[in-house]
Coordinates of C-alpha atoms in Angstrom, one line a residue:
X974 CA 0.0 0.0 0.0
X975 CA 1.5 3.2 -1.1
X976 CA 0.8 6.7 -0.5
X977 CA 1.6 9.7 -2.1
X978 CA 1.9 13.3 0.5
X979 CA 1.9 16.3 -1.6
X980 CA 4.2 18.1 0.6
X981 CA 6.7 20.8 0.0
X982 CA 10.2 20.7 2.6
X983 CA 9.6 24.3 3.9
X984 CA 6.1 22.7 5.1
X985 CA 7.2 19.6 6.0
X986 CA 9.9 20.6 8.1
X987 CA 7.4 22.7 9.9
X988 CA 5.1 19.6 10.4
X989 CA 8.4 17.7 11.8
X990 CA 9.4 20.8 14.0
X991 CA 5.9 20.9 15.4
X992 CA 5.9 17.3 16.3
X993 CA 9.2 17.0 18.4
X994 CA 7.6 20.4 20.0
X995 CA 5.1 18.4 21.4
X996 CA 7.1 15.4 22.0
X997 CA 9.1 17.4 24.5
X998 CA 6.6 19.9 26.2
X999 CA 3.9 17.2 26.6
X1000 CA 4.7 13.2 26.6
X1001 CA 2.2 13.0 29.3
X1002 CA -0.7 14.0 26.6
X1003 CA 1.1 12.1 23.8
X1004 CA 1.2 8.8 26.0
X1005 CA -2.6 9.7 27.0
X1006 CA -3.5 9.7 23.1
X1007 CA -1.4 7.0 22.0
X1008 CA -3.3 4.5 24.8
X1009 CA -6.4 6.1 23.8
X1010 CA -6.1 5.5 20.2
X1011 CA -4.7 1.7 21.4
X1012 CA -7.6 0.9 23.1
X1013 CA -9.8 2.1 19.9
X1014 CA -7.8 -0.2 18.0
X1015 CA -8.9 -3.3 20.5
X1016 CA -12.3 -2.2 20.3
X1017 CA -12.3 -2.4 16.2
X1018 CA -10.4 -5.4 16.7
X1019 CA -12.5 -7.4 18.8
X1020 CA -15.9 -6.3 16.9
X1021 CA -14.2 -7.7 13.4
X1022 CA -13.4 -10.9 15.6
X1023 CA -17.0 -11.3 16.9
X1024 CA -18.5 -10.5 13.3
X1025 CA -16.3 -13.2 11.3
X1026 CA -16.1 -15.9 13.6
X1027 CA -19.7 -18.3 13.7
X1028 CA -18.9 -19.9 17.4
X1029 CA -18.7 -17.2 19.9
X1030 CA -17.1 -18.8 23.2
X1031 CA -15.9 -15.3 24.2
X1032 CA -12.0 -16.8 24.4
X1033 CA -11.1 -15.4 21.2
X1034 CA -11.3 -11.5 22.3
X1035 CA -10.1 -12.0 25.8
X1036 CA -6.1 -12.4 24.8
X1037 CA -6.4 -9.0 23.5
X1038 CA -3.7 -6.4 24.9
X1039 CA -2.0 -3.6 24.4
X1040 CA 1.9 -3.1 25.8
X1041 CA 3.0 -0.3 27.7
X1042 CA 3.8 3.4 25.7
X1043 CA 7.5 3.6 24.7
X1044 CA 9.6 6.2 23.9
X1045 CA 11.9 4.9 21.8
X1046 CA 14.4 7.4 20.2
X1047 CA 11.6 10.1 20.2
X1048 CA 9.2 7.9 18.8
X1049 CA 6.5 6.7 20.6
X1050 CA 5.1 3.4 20.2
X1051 CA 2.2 1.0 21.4
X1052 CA 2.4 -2.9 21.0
X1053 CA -1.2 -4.8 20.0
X1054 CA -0.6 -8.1 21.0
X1055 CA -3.6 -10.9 19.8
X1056 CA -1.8 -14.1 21.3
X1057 CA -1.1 -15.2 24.8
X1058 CA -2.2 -17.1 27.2
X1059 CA -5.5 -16.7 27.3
X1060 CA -5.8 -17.5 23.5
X1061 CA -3.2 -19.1 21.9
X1062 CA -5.4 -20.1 18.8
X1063 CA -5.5 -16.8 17.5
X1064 CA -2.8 -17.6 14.7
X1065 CA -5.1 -20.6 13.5
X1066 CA -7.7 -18.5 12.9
X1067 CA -6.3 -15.9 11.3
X1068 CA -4.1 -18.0 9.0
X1069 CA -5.8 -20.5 8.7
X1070 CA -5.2 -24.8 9.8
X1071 CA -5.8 -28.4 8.8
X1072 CA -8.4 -30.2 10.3
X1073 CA -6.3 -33.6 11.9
X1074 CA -8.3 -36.9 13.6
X1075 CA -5.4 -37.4 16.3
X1076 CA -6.7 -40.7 17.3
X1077 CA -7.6 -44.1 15.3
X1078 CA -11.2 -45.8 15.5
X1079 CA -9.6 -47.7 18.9
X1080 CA -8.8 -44.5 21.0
X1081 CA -5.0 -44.7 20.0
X1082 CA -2.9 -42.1 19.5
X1083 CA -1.7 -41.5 15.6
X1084 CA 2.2 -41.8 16.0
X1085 CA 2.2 -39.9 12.8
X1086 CA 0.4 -36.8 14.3
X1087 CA -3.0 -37.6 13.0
X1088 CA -5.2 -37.9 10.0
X1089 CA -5.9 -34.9 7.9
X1090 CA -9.1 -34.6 7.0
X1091 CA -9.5 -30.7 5.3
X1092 CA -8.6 -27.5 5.7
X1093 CA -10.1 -24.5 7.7
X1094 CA -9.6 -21.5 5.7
X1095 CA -7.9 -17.7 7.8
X1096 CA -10.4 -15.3 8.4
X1097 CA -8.2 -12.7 7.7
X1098 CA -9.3 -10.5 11.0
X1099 CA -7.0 -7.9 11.5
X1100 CA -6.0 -6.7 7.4
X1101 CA -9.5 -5.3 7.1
X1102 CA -9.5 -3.4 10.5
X1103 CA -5.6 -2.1 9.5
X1104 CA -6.9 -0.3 6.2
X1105 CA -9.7 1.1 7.8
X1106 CA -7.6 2.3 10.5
X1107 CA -4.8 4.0 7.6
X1108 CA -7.8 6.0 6.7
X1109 CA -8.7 7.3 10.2
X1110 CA -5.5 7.3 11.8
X1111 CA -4.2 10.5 9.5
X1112 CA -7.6 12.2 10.5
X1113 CA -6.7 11.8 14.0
X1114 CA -3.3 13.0 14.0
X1115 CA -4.7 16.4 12.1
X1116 CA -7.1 17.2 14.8
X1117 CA -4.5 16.2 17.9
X1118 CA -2.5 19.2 16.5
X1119 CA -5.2 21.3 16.4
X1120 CA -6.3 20.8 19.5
X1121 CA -2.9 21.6 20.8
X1122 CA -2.4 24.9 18.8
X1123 CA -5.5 25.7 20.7
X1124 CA -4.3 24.9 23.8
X1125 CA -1.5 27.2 23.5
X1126 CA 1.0 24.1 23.6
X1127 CA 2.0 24.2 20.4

């Protein structure tokens, strides 16, 4: 996915100069956004989840996470984490699996890993939720700065 920013460098530096601005008078409100915007992500996460899976058990959305905000060389950053614990199918759906009989007719184990028997399509969960979020995410950023040129701490 490629996109094109019409952007000239007097402009652009501007843009980049406004950003480390806030980055260094207010990482409290940056880390406030940033979880803020996280926990949005979940939200559109888990309701794609619910809406493409048929057998709702509830164990599927519960292993979604977010990591702590980092600052990482003046970048800030938020980990989405969909696998743990709590659900560590998540890749099967998403990706997709064979469908194996582990066992023969007698209640033995298969010593070659089982018997496959088809195969379970992904679901493709979180692509669909990343392009809409592309979309919003630029909106979001726009009105963030605004909001802070209105503020006065900008």
């Amino acid at each position: 996915m490629s996109m094109e920013l019409d952007f000239d460098e007097k402009s652009y530096k501007e843009l980049m100069q406004a950003l480390e601005d806030v980055s260094k008078n207010c990482p409290d409100y940056i880390k406030k956004t940033l979880k803020k915007e996280g926990q949005d992500f979940v939200k559109a996460v888990k309701k794609e989840a619910k809406s493409a899976v048929e057998e709702h058990t509830g164990n599927l959305t519960k292993g979604f996470r977010l990591g702590s905000v980092q600052n990482i060389a003046g970048c800030y950053t938020i980990n989405f984490m969909a696998e743990g614990k709590k659900n560590p199918h998540w890749h099967l759906i998403e990706k997709g699996h064979e469908m194996k009989i582990p066992y023969t007719r007698r209640g033995k184990r298969r010593s070659d890993g089982g018997q496959i028997t088809g195969f379970v399509p992904g679901r493709q969960i979180l692509r669909p939720v990343l392009k809409e979020w592309d979309k919003e995410h630029g909106k979001r950023v726009e009105q963030t700065l605004e909001k802070l040129k209105e503020d006065g701490k900008l």
